[in-house]
mmCIF file of C-alpha atoms and ligand atoms in Angstrom:
data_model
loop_
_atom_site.group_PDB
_atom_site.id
_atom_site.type_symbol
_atom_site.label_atom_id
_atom_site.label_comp_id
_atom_site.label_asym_id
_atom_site.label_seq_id
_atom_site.Cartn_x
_atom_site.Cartn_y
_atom_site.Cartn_z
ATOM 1 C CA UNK A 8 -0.349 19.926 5.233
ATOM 2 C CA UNK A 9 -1.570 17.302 8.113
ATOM 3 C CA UNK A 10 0.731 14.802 9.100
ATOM 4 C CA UNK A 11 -0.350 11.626 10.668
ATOM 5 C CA UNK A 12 2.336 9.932 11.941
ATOM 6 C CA UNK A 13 2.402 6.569 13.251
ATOM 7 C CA UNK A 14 4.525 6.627 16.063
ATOM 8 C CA UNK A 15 4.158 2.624 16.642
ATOM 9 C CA UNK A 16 5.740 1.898 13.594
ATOM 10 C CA UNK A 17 8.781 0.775 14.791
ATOM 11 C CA UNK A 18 6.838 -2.021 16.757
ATOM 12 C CA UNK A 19 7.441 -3.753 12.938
ATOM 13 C CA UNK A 20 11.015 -5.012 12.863
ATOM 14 C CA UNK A 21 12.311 -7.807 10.704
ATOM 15 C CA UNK A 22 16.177 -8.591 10.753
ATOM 16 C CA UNK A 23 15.423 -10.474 7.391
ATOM 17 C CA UNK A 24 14.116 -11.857 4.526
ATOM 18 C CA UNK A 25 14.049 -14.007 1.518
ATOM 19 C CA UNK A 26 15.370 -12.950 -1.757
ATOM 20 C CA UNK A 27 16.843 -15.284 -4.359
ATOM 21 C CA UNK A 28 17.041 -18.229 -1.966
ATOM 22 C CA UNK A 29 19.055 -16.238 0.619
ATOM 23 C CA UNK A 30 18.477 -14.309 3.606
ATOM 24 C CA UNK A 31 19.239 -10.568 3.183
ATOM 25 C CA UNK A 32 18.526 -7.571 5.938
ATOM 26 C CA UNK A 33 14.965 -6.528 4.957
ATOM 27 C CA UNK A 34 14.397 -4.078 2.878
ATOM 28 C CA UNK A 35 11.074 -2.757 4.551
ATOM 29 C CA UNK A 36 12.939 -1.315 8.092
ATOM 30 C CA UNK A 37 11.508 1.162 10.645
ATOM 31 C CA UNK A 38 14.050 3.429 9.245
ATOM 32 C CA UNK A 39 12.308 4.027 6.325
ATOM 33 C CA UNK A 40 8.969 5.668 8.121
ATOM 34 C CA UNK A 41 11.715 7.914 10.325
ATOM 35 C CA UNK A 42 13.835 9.280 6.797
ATOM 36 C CA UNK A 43 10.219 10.400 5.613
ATOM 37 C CA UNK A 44 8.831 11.735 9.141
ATOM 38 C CA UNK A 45 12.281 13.988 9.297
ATOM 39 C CA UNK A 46 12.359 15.316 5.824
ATOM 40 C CA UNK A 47 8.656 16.355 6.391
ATOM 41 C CA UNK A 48 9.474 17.960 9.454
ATOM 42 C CA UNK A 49 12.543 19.578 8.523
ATOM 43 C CA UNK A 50 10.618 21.131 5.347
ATOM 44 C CA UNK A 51 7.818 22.124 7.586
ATOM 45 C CA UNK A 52 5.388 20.260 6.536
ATOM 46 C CA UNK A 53 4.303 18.461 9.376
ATOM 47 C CA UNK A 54 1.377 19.838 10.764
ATOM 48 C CA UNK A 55 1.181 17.072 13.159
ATOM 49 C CA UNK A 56 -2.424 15.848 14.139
ATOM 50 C CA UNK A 57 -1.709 12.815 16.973
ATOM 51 C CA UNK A 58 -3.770 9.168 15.330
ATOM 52 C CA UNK A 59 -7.029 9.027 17.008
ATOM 53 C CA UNK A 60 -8.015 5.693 18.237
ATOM 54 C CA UNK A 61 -11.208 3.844 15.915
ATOM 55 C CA UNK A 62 -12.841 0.578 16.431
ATOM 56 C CA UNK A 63 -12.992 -2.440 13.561
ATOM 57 C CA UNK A 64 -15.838 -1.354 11.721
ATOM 58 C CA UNK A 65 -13.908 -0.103 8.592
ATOM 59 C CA UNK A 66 -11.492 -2.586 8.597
ATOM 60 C CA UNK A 67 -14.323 -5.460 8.314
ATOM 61 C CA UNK A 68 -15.322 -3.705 5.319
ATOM 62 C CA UNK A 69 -11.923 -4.103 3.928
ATOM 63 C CA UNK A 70 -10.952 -7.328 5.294
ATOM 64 C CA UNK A 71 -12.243 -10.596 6.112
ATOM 65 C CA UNK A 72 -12.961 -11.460 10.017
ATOM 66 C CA UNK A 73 -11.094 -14.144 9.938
ATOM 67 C CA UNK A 74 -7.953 -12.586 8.151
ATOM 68 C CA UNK A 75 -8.074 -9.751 10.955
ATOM 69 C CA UNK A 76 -8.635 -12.401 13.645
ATOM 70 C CA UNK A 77 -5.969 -14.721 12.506
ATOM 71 C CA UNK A 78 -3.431 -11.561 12.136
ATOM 72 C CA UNK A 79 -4.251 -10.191 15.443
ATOM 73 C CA UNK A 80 -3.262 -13.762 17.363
ATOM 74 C CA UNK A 81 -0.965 -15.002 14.660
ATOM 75 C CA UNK A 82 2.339 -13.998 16.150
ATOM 76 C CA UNK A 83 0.789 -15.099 19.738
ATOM 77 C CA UNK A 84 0.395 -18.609 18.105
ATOM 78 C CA UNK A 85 3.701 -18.972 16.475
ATOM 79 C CA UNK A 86 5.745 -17.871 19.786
ATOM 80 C CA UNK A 87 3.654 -20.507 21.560
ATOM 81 C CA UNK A 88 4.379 -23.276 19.486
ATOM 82 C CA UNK A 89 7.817 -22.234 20.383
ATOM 83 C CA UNK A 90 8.697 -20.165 17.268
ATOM 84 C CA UNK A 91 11.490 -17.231 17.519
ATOM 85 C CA UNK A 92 12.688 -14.519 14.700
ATOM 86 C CA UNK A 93 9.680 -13.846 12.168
ATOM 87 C CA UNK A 94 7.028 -16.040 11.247
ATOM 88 C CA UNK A 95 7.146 -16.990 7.327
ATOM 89 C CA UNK A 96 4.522 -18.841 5.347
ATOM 90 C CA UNK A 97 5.436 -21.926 3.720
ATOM 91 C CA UNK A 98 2.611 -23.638 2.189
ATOM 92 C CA UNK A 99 -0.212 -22.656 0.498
ATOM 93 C CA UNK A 100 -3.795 -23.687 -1.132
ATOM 94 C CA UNK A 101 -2.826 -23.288 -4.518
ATOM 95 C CA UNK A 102 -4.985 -24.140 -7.639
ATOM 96 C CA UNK A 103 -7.374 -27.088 -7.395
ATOM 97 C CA UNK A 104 -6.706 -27.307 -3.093
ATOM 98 C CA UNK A 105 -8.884 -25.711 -0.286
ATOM 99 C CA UNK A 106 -9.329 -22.372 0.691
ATOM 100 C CA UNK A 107 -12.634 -22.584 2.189
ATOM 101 C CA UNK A 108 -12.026 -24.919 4.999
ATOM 102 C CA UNK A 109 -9.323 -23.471 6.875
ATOM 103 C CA UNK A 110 -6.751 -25.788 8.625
ATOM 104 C CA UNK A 111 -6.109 -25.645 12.265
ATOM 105 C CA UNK A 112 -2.711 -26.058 11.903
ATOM 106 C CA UNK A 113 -0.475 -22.593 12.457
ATOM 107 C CA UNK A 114 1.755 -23.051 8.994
ATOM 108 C CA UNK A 115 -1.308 -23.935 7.641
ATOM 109 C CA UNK A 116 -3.386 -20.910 8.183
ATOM 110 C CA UNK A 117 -0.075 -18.675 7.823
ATOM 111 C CA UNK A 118 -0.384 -20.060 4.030
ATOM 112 C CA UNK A 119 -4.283 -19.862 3.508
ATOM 113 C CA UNK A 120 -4.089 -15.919 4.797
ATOM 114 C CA UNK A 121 -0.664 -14.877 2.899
ATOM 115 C CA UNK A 122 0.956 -14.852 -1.189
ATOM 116 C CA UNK A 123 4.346 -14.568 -0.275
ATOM 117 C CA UNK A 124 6.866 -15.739 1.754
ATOM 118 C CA UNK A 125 8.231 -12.594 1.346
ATOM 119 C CA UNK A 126 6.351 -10.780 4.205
ATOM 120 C CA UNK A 127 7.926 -11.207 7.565
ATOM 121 C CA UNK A 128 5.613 -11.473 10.768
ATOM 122 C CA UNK A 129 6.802 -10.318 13.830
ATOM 123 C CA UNK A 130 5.804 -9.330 17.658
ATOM 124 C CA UNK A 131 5.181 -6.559 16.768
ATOM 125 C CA UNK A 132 3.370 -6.460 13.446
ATOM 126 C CA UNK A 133 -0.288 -5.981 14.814
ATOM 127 C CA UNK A 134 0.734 -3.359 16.515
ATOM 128 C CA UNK A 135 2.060 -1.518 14.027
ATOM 129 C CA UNK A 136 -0.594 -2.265 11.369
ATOM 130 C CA UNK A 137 -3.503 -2.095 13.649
ATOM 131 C CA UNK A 138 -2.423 1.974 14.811
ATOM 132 C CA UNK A 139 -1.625 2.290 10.843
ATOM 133 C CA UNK A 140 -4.858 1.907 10.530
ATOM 134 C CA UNK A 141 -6.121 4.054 12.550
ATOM 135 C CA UNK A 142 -3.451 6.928 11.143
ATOM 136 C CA UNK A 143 -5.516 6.060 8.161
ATOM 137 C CA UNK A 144 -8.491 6.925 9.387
ATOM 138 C CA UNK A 145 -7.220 9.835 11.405
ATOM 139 C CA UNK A 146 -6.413 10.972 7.898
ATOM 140 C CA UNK A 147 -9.941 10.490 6.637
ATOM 141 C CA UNK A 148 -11.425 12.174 9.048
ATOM 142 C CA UNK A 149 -9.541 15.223 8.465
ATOM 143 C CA UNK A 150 -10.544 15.393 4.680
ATOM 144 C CA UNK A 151 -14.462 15.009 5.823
ATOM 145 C CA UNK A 152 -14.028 17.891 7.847
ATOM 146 C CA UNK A 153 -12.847 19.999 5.370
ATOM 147 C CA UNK A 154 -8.841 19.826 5.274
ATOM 148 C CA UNK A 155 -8.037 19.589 1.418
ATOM 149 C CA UNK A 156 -4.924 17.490 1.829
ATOM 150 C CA UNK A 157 -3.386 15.097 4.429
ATOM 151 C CA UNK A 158 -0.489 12.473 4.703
ATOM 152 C CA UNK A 159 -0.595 9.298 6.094
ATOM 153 C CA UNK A 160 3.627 8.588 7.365
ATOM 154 C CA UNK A 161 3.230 4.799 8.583
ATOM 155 C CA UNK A 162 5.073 1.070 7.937
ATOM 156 C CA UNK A 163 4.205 -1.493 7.007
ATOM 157 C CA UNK A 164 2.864 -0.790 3.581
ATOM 158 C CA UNK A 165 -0.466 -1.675 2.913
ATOM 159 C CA UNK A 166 -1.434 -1.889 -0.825
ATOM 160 C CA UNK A 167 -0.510 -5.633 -1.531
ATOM 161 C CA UNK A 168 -2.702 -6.496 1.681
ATOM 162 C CA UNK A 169 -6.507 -7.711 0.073
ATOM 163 C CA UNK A 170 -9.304 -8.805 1.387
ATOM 164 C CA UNK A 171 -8.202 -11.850 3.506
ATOM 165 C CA UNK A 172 -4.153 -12.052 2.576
ATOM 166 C CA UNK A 173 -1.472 -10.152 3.435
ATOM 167 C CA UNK A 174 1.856 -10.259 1.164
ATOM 168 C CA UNK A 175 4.908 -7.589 -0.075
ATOM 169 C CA UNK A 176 5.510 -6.260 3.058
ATOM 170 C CA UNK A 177 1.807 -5.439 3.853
ATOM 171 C CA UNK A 178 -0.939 -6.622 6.553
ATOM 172 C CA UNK A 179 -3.656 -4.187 6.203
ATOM 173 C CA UNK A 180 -4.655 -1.907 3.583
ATOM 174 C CA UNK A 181 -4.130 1.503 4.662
ATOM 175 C CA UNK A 182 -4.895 3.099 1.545
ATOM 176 C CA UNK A 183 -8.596 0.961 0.948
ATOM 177 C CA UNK A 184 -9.408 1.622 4.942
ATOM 178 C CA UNK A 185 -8.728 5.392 4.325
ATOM 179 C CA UNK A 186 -11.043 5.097 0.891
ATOM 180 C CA UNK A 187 -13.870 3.464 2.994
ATOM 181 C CA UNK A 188 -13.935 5.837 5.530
ATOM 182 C CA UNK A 189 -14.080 8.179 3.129
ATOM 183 C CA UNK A 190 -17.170 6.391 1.682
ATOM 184 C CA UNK A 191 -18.594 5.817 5.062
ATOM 185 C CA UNK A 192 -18.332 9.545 5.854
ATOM 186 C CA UNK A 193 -20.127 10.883 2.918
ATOM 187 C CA UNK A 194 -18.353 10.349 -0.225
ATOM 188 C CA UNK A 195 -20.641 8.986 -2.790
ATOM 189 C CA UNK A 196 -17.594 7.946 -4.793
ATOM 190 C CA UNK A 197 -13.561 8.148 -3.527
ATOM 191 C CA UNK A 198 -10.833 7.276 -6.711
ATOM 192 C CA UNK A 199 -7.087 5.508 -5.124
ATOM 193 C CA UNK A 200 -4.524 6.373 -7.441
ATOM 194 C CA UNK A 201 -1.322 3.988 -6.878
ATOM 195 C CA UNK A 202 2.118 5.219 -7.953
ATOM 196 C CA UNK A 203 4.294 2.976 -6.194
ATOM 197 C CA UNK A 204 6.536 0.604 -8.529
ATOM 198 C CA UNK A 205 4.516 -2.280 -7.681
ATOM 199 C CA UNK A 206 0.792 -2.940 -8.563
ATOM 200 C CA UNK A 207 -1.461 -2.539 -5.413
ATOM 201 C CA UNK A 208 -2.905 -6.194 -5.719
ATOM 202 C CA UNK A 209 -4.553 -5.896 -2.696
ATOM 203 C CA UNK A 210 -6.414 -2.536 -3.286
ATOM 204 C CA UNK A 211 -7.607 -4.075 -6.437
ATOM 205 C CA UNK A 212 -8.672 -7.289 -5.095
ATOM 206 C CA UNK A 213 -10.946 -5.115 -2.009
ATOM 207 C CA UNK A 214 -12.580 -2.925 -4.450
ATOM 208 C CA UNK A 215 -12.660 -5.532 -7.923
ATOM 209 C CA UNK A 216 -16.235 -5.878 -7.756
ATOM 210 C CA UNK A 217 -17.312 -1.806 -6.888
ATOM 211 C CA UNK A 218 -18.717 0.914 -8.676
ATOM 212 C CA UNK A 219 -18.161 3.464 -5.846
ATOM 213 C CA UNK A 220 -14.234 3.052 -6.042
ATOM 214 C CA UNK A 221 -12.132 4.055 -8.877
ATOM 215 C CA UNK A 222 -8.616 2.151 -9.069
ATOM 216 C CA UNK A 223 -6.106 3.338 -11.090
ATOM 217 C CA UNK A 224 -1.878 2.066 -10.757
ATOM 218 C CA UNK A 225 0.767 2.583 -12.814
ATOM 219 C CA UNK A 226 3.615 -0.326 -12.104
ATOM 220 C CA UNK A 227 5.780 -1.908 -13.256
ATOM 221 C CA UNK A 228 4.626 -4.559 -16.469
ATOM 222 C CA UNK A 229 3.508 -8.408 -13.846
ATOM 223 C CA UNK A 230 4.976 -10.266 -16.405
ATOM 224 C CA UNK A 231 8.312 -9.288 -15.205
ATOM 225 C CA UNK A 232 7.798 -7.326 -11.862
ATOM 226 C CA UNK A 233 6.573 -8.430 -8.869
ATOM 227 C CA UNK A 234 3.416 -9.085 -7.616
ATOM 228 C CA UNK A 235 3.816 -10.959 -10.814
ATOM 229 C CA UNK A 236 0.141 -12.343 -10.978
ATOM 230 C CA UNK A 237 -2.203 -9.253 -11.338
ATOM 231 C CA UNK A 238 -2.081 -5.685 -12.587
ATOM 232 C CA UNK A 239 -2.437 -6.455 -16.864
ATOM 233 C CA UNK A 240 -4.539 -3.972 -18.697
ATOM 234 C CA UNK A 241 -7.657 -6.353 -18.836
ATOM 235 C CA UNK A 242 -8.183 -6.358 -15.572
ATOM 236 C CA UNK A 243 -11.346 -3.384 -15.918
ATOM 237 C CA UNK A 244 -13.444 -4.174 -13.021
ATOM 238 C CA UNK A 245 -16.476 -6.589 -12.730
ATOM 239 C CA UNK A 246 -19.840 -6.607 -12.441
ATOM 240 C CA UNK A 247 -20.875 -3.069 -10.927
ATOM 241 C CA UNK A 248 -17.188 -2.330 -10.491
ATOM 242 C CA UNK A 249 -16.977 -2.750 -14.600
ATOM 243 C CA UNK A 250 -14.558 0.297 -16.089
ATOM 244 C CA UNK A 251 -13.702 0.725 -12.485
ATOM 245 C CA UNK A 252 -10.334 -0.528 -12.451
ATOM 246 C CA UNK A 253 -7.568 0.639 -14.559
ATOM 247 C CA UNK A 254 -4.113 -0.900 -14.390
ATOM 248 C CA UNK A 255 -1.307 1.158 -16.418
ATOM 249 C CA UNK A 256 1.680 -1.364 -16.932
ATOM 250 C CA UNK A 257 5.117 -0.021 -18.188
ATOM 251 C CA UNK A 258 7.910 -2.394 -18.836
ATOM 252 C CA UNK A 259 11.073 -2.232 -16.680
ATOM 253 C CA UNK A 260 13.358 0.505 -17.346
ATOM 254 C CA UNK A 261 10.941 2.324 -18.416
ATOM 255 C CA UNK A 262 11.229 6.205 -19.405
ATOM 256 C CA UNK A 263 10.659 9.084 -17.105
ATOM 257 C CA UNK A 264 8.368 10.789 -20.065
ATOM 258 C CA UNK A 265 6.327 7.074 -20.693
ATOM 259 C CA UNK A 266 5.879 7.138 -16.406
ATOM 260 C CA UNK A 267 4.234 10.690 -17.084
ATOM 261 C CA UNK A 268 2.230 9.785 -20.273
ATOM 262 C CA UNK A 269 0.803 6.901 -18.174
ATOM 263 C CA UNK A 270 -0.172 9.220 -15.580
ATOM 264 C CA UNK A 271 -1.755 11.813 -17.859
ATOM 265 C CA UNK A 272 -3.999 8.761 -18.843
ATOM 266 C CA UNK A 273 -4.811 7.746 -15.012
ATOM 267 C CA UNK A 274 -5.324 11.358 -14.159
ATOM 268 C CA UNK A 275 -8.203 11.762 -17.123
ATOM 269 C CA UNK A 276 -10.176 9.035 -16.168
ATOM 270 C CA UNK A 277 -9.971 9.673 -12.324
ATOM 271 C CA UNK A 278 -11.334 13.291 -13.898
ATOM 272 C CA UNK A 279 -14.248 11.590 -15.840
ATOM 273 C CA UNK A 280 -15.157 9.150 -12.683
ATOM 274 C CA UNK A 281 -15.386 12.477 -10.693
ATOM 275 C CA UNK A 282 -14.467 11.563 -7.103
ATOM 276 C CA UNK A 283 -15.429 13.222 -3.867
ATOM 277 C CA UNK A 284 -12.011 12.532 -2.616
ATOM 278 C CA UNK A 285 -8.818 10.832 -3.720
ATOM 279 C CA UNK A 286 -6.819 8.400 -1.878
ATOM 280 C CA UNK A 287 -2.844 8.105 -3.312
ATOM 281 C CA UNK A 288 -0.687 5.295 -2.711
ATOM 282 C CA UNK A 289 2.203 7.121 -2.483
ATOM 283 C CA UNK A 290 5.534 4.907 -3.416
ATOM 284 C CA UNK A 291 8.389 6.445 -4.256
ATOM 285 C CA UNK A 292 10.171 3.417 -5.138
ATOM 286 C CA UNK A 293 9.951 4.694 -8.809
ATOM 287 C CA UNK A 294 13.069 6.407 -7.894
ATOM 288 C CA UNK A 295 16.566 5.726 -10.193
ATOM 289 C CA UNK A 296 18.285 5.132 -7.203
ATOM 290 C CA UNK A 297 15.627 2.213 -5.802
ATOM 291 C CA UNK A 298 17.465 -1.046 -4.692
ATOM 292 C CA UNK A 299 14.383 -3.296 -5.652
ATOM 293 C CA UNK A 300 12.333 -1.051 -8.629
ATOM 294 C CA UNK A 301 13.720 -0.256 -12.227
ATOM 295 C CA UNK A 302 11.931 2.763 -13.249
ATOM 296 C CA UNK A 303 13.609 6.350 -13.681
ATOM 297 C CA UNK A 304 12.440 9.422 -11.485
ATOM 298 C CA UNK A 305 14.424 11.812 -10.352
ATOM 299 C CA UNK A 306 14.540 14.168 -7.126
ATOM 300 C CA UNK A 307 13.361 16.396 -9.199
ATOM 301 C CA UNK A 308 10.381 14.762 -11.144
ATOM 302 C CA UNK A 309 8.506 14.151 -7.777
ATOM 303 C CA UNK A 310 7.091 17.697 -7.568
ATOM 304 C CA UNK A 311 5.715 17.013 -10.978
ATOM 305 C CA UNK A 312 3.728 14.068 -9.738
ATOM 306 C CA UNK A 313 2.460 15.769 -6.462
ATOM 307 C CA UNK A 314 1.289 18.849 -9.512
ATOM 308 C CA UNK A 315 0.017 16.883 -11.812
ATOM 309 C CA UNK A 316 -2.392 15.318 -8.445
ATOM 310 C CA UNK A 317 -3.220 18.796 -7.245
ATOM 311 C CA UNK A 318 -4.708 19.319 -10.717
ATOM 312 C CA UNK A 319 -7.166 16.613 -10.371
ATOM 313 C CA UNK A 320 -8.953 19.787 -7.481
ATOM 314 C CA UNK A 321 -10.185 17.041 -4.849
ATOM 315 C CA UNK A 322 -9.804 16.272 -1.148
ATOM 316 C CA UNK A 323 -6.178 14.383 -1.339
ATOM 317 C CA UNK A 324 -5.168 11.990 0.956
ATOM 318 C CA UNK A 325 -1.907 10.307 0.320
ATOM 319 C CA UNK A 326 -0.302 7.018 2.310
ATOM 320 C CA UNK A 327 2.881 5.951 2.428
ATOM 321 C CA UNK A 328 3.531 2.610 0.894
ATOM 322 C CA UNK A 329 7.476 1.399 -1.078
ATOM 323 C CA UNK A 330 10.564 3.215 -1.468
ATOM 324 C CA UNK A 331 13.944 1.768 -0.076
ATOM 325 C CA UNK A 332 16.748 1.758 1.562
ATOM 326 C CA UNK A 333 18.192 5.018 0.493
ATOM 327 C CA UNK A 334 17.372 8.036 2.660
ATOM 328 C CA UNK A 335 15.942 9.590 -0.777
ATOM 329 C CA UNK A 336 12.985 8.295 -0.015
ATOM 330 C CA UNK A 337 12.504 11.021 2.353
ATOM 331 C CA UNK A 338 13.171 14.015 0.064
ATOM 332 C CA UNK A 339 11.282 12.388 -2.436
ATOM 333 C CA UNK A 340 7.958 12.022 -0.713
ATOM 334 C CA UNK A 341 8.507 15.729 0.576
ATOM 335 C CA UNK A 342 8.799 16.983 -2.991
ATOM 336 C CA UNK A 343 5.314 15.368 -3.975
ATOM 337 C CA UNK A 344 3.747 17.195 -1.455
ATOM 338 C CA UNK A 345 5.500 20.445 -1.969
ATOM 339 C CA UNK A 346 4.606 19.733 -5.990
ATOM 340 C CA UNK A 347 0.871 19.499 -4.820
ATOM 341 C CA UNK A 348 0.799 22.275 -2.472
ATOM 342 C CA UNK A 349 2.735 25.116 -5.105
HETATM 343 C C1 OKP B 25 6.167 -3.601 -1.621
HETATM 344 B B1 OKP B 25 5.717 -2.242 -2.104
HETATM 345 C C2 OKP B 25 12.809 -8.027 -2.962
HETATM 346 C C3 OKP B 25 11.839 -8.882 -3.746
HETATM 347 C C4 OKP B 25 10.482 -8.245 -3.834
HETATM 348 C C5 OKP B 25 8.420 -7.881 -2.616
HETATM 349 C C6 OKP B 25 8.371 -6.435 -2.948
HETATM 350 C C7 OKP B 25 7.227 -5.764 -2.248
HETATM 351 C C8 OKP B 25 7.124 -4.298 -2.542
HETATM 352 N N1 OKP B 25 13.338 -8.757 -1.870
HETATM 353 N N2 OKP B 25 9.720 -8.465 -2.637
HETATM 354 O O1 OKP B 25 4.888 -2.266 -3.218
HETATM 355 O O2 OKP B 25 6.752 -1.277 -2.301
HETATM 356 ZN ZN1 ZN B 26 6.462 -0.864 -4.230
#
């Protein structure tokens, strides 16, 4: 299978963040991205094409440009106002405020362009997001030319990033920029299937209001699990994106066998929506052993997920997005793409 590895990744370094009112090492570290790149190698899967360089014109269809031009200069702005360590929103235009006039003021704009304060920006976070990117559409490329399967390796995650907010741990939507190019390249319609713990907030916020892009996520149930305030059942899509969205909540704890009856159900109606190409948010933080996620999977359940993909027969890009802090995480994303590949 083709690797694309982002070798910037690193560039991304937080010593901490915020979690119940204290600071704690982060949980989203460069070592992550390095576990998975030398499990892949070591099981020979990395058939490693270098990220080729592209210009904006995907990511403007993902993102705002104001969110990409505030997130290119934001860390340049912070340092100059004399800020050190990771910038952290603190404020934001909540209900009933102003999001369409945007402030000036750096803490300001930090808020109007974030959700969390759980997403730490640092020197090098462009950098590492902006060639994430482009490993994205490295990988997109490769499926339009023919390659059935690819993997994106890259930090930071990207499927809480939407249209003009970034937020858990992600800045740009990898996953969405990969389903556009798809899209842009030829793909009358491109279906992102999201098994990481969390729901991909962001990838349904880009592609809400679409009929050409089919979301489907099994995560754990908002109401208890972060990003708290999306990812119910009713969320279906609107206007021409109506039926396009499907959201498969399963409470906390949940059961290895109810993980795989969800995604029999996300797998059929990817099937019925008939994509060109499919797109997989690939977290593996649904593993027992995850310091932040409370579902089940084994080591050995992940070659049943990257099966039960293969049988969906289309083009198959997947991008890395949670799984943490155990080295696992490595031999866990291997043995999805091993599952899809037997
Ligand atoms: C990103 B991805 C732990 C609290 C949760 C946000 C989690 C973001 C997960 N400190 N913070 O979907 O794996
Ligand atoms: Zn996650």
């Amino acid at each position: 299978m083709k690797t694309i590895y982002n070798a910037a990744h690193g560039a991304h370094r937080a010593e901490y963040e915020f979690f119940r009112g204290e600071k704690v090492p982060a949980f989203e570290k460069p070592e992550r991205a390095d576990w998975v790149h030398a499990a892949v190698q070591r099981a020979g899967l990395g058939d490693a094409v270098p990220p080729q360089a592209h210009d904006d014109t995907v990511l403007l269809k993902v993102h705002t440009e104001p969110y990409l031009d505030f997130l290119r200069g934001a860390y340049e702005t912070f340092a100059a106002l004399g800020g050190v360590g990771a910038a952290f929103p603190s404020v934001w235009p909540i209900r009933g405020m102003r999001a369409d006039r945007e402030p000036t003021n750096f803490a300001a704009r930090m808020g109007r362009y974030s959700f969390d304060s759980g997403s730490p920006l640092t020197a090098g976070t462009w950098l590492a997001a902006r060639t994430g990117a482009n490993c994205a559409l490295t990988g997109a490329a490769l499926l339009s030319a023919g390659e059935r399967s690819a993997v994106v390796l890259t930090r930071p995650p990207g499927h809480h990033a939407g249209r003009d907010f970034f937020g858990g741990y992600c800045f740009l939507n990898n996953a969405a920029i990969a389903a556009q190019a798809l899209r842009d390249r030829g793909c009358a319609r491109v279906a992102i299937l999201d098994v990481d713990y969390h729901h991909g907030n962001g990838t349904q916020d880009i592609f809400y209001d679409r009929g050409d892009v089919f979301f489907a996520s099994i995560h754990g149930d908002p109401l208890t699990e972060y990003p708290f305030f999306l990812g119910h059942a009713d969320e279906t899509g609107r206007s021409a994106g109506e039926g396009c969205n499907l959201n498969l909540p399963l409470p906390a704890g949940a059961s290895v066998e109810q993980w795989f009856a969800a995604l029999r159900v996300g797998s059929e109606a990817i099937r019925r929506f008939r994509p060109d190409a499919l797109v997989v948010s690939l977290g593996v933080d649904t593993f027992e052993g995850d310091p932040i996620s409370h579902f089940q999977l084994r080591v050995s359940d992940f070659p049943r997920v990257g099966h039960a993909i293969a049988s969906l027969a289309c083009p198959t890009l997947f991008v890395l997005e949670g799984g943490y802090a155990v080295q696992e995480i490595g031999g866990n994303v291997v043995a999805v793409l091993q599952g899809f590949l037997r």
